[in-house]
Amino acid sequence: MQEREGSKTYKEYLKVLKECSPYNFCEYSNNSIDRRITKIMRDNRLNMDELIYKTRKDQSFVEYVVESITVNTTELFRDPLIWEYLLKEVVPKLKGHPQINIWHAGCSTGQEVYSFMILLDQLNMLEKSKIYATDISQKALNCAAKGEYVYNFNYEKYLTNFEEVFKNHTTNVNFNDYFKVDKAKDLISVKAKLKEKTNFIKHDLVKEEMPFYNKFDIIFCRNVLIYFNESLQSRIVQRFHDNLFNKGVMVLGTHEGLNGFFRTKFARNNYVYSKTDTFHFKY
Amino acid sequence: MPNNNHYFKAIVMGGSAGSFSVISNILSKIRPDFKPPIILSLHRLKHVRSGLVEGLSLKSKIKVIEPNDKEKLSYNNVYLAPSNYHLFIEIDGSISLSTEESYNHSRPSIDYTLSSAAYVYRDKILGILLTGANKDGAKGLKDIHDKRGFTIIQDPSTCDIDTMPKEALKLFKPNKVFSPDQIVEFLNSLPQ
């Protein structure tokens, strides 16, 4: 890893970026943002002064920087146990609702958006679901909308995840009902019936404004908050709380927890958090 | 063995192929009141996603945790980097996780964990690199060495696969080259 003696300078760079673009990365967690910026400098053979100069002069370079800072690693049914739990315990409880509103915050290239749609479809609830998926990266959203994924010849892994989720499901679920696999091209494509259903919207979670007005039954935000510092994390979790219906569910990454304050505003059930309207004074 | 200058705020250990039994052995013999947090960054086989924390807990004298993001390091705990995440130590002594690209074909990357610990704890860190089949970890341990932290490399002749320790030995001269038993002895004799 690079020497961090100049750690002040990447913080200064983030101030420049904030000043001359709509993006604010000042509250990203130190290690991750430092490494991303170091990588941008290395890939483009720029020193800090040159990076700042280029950022001030060139708007398309700013977009490139944003794309490079964003981490886009996601997969279909990452952590199968969570999806199995959602399928069995969480989603069926919403069956009586006339409409189900879902927000995937920081959806990246959309694999988990489609994963969840398959769950809804299996429970015959896809029709009445309204699905919004947002991300800061336009490139990731374009990829998500296209629904085509290179799987690095690791098709077995996806199939194993998929089968693990549905192993105890009432009906037999076939991977090929939802995906077309092209082994020669190393490509998994999502079938049209899923793709038509989602709204992919560019939205920066750091910003206060929301791109929609409705409240949600389920909000997914998996492995996104880990890139933010604690105060930004708290603001975003508060916003999720504000935008959930009572008893609405928030799904985080397997190794993301809530700090003490929020543990009073959400009840933890296994892998998911549900909004409570009670405040526990003992905290 | 250690002297009074050997005061460490944390211990970081890295390993891949063959390291499970070595670590399990170390943790089964370590003194139960061992104070500094021990951070483990271990490569796992791709298909074995879970079970490592349970496996290590079986014999460990100290509690083994797979930490959450932003969790603060505290005394008398072992922290195992969760499968499929990189683990970093932040300047406030908390842990941060990341799902960004594999580094040295690895997630967790041992280099990432060790380098971040070197930066935070400087001469108050003890870095240990164990048996392993790739070069990940060598550069991170050198970062600890460069920051005047204390470094131990497992004696290649006691390793299942010695690529990892040998890569590190190519880069710098560590403070100690130890067998697993000597590592335990050293840890247990540290002033608490």
mmCIF file of C-alpha atoms in Angstrom, chain A residues 1-5 7 29-32 35-36 39 70-73 75 78-80 154 157 161 223 225-230 233 253-258 268 273, chain B residues 46 49 66-70 72 82-86 88-92 94 96-103 107 111-113 115-116 119-120 122 139 143 146-147:
data_model
loop_
_atom_site.group_PDB
_atom_site.id
_atom_site.type_symbol
_atom_site.label_atom_id
_atom_site.label_comp_id
_atom_site.label_asym_id
_atom_site.label_seq_id
_atom_site.Cartn_x
_atom_site.Cartn_y
_atom_site.Cartn_z
ATOM 1 C CA MET A 1 0.000 0.000 0.000
ATOM 2 C CA GLN A 2 1.076 3.601 -0.506
ATOM 3 C CA GLU A 3 2.732 5.688 2.125
ATOM 4 C CA ARG A 4 0.090 7.635 3.974
ATOM 5 C CA GLU A 5 2.310 10.457 5.153
ATOM 6 C CA SER A 7 -2.947 11.690 4.160
ATOM 7 C CA SER A 29 -14.259 6.191 5.685
ATOM 8 C CA ASN A 30 -10.562 7.002 5.606
ATOM 9 C CA ASN A 31 -8.904 3.810 4.501
ATOM 10 C CA SER A 32 -11.221 3.106 1.612
ATOM 11 C CA ARG A 35 -6.914 3.801 -1.374
ATOM 12 C CA ARG A 36 -9.356 4.630 -4.177
ATOM 13 C CA LYS A 39 -5.393 4.085 -7.314
ATOM 14 C CA THR A 70 -17.469 3.699 -6.300
ATOM 15 C CA VAL A 71 -17.083 0.052 -5.413
ATOM 16 C CA ASN A 72 -19.173 -2.201 -7.640
ATOM 17 C CA THR A 73 -18.794 -5.703 -6.352
ATOM 18 C CA GLU A 75 -23.400 -10.877 -6.910
ATOM 19 C CA ARG A 78 -24.731 -13.044 -2.055
ATOM 20 C CA ASP A 79 -25.114 -14.626 1.429
ATOM 21 C CA PRO A 80 -27.836 -17.189 0.558
ATOM 22 C CA ASN A 154 -17.905 -19.177 -12.157
ATOM 23 C CA LYS A 157 -21.149 -20.557 -7.706
ATOM 24 C CA ASN A 161 -26.224 -19.838 -4.187
ATOM 25 C CA ASN A 223 -22.416 -3.251 1.920
ATOM 26 C CA LEU A 225 -22.659 2.009 4.615
ATOM 27 C CA ILE A 226 -19.262 0.384 5.251
ATOM 28 C CA TYR A 227 -17.723 3.018 2.971
ATOM 29 C CA PHE A 228 -19.007 5.900 5.106
ATOM 30 C CA ASN A 229 -17.882 7.294 8.437
ATOM 31 C CA GLU A 230 -20.109 6.894 11.467
ATOM 32 C CA GLN A 233 -23.907 6.307 8.396
ATOM 33 C CA GLY A 253 -24.862 -6.407 4.777
ATOM 34 C CA THR A 254 -23.953 -9.408 6.930
ATOM 35 C CA HIS A 255 -21.249 -7.493 8.776
ATOM 36 C CA GLU A 256 -22.929 -4.144 9.139
ATOM 37 C CA GLY A 257 -24.457 -3.331 12.515
ATOM 38 C CA LEU A 258 -26.338 -0.407 13.979
ATOM 39 C CA ARG A 268 -33.380 -6.932 15.054
ATOM 40 C CA TYR A 273 -34.031 -4.834 11.117
ATOM 41 C CA LYS B 46 -13.644 -20.156 -1.954
ATOM 42 C CA ARG B 49 -17.539 -19.471 3.380
ATOM 43 C CA GLU B 66 -16.112 -12.058 13.180
ATOM 44 C CA PRO B 67 -16.473 -8.314 13.664
ATOM 45 C CA ASN B 68 -18.957 -5.922 12.158
ATOM 46 C CA ASP B 69 -17.914 -2.801 10.333
ATOM 47 C CA LYS B 70 -16.926 0.093 12.702
ATOM 48 C CA LYS B 72 -13.992 -0.987 18.186
ATOM 49 C CA PRO B 82 -15.095 -12.065 7.724
ATOM 50 C CA SER B 83 -15.160 -14.117 4.565
ATOM 51 C CA ASN B 84 -15.395 -12.042 1.390
ATOM 52 C CA TYR B 85 -14.505 -8.721 3.054
ATOM 53 C CA HIS B 86 -11.244 -6.815 3.375
ATOM 54 C CA PHE B 88 -8.757 -2.539 7.904
ATOM 55 C CA ILE B 89 -7.789 -0.924 11.187
ATOM 56 C CA GLU B 90 -8.786 2.729 11.300
ATOM 57 C CA ILE B 91 -6.932 5.456 13.132
ATOM 58 C CA ASP B 92 -9.430 5.458 16.045
ATOM 59 C CA SER B 94 -11.967 0.606 15.025
ATOM 60 C CA SER B 96 -13.618 -1.070 8.796
ATOM 61 C CA LEU B 97 -14.682 -3.585 6.186
ATOM 62 C CA SER B 98 -14.811 -3.327 2.435
ATOM 63 C CA THR B 99 -16.080 -5.447 -0.425
ATOM 64 C CA GLU B 100 -13.895 -3.823 -3.048
ATOM 65 C CA GLU B 101 -11.943 -5.878 -5.610
ATOM 66 C CA SER B 102 -9.758 -8.764 -4.518
ATOM 67 C CA TYR B 103 -6.136 -7.797 -3.973
ATOM 68 C CA ARG B 107 -10.418 -11.011 -0.090
ATOM 69 C CA ASP B 111 -1.489 -6.856 2.853
ATOM 70 C CA TYR B 112 -4.428 -4.503 3.387
ATOM 71 C CA THR B 113 -4.961 -5.532 7.007
ATOM 72 C CA SER B 115 -0.549 -2.137 6.202
ATOM 73 C CA SER B 116 -3.479 -0.424 7.874
ATOM 74 C CA TYR B 119 -0.069 2.917 9.863
ATOM 75 C CA VAL B 120 -2.215 3.102 12.990
ATOM 76 C CA ARG B 122 3.549 1.949 14.181
ATOM 77 C CA LYS B 139 4.424 -6.370 1.597
ATOM 78 C CA ASP B 143 5.122 -1.985 6.090
ATOM 79 C CA ASP B 146 9.282 -0.053 8.064
ATOM 80 C CA LYS B 147 7.189 1.618 10.754
#
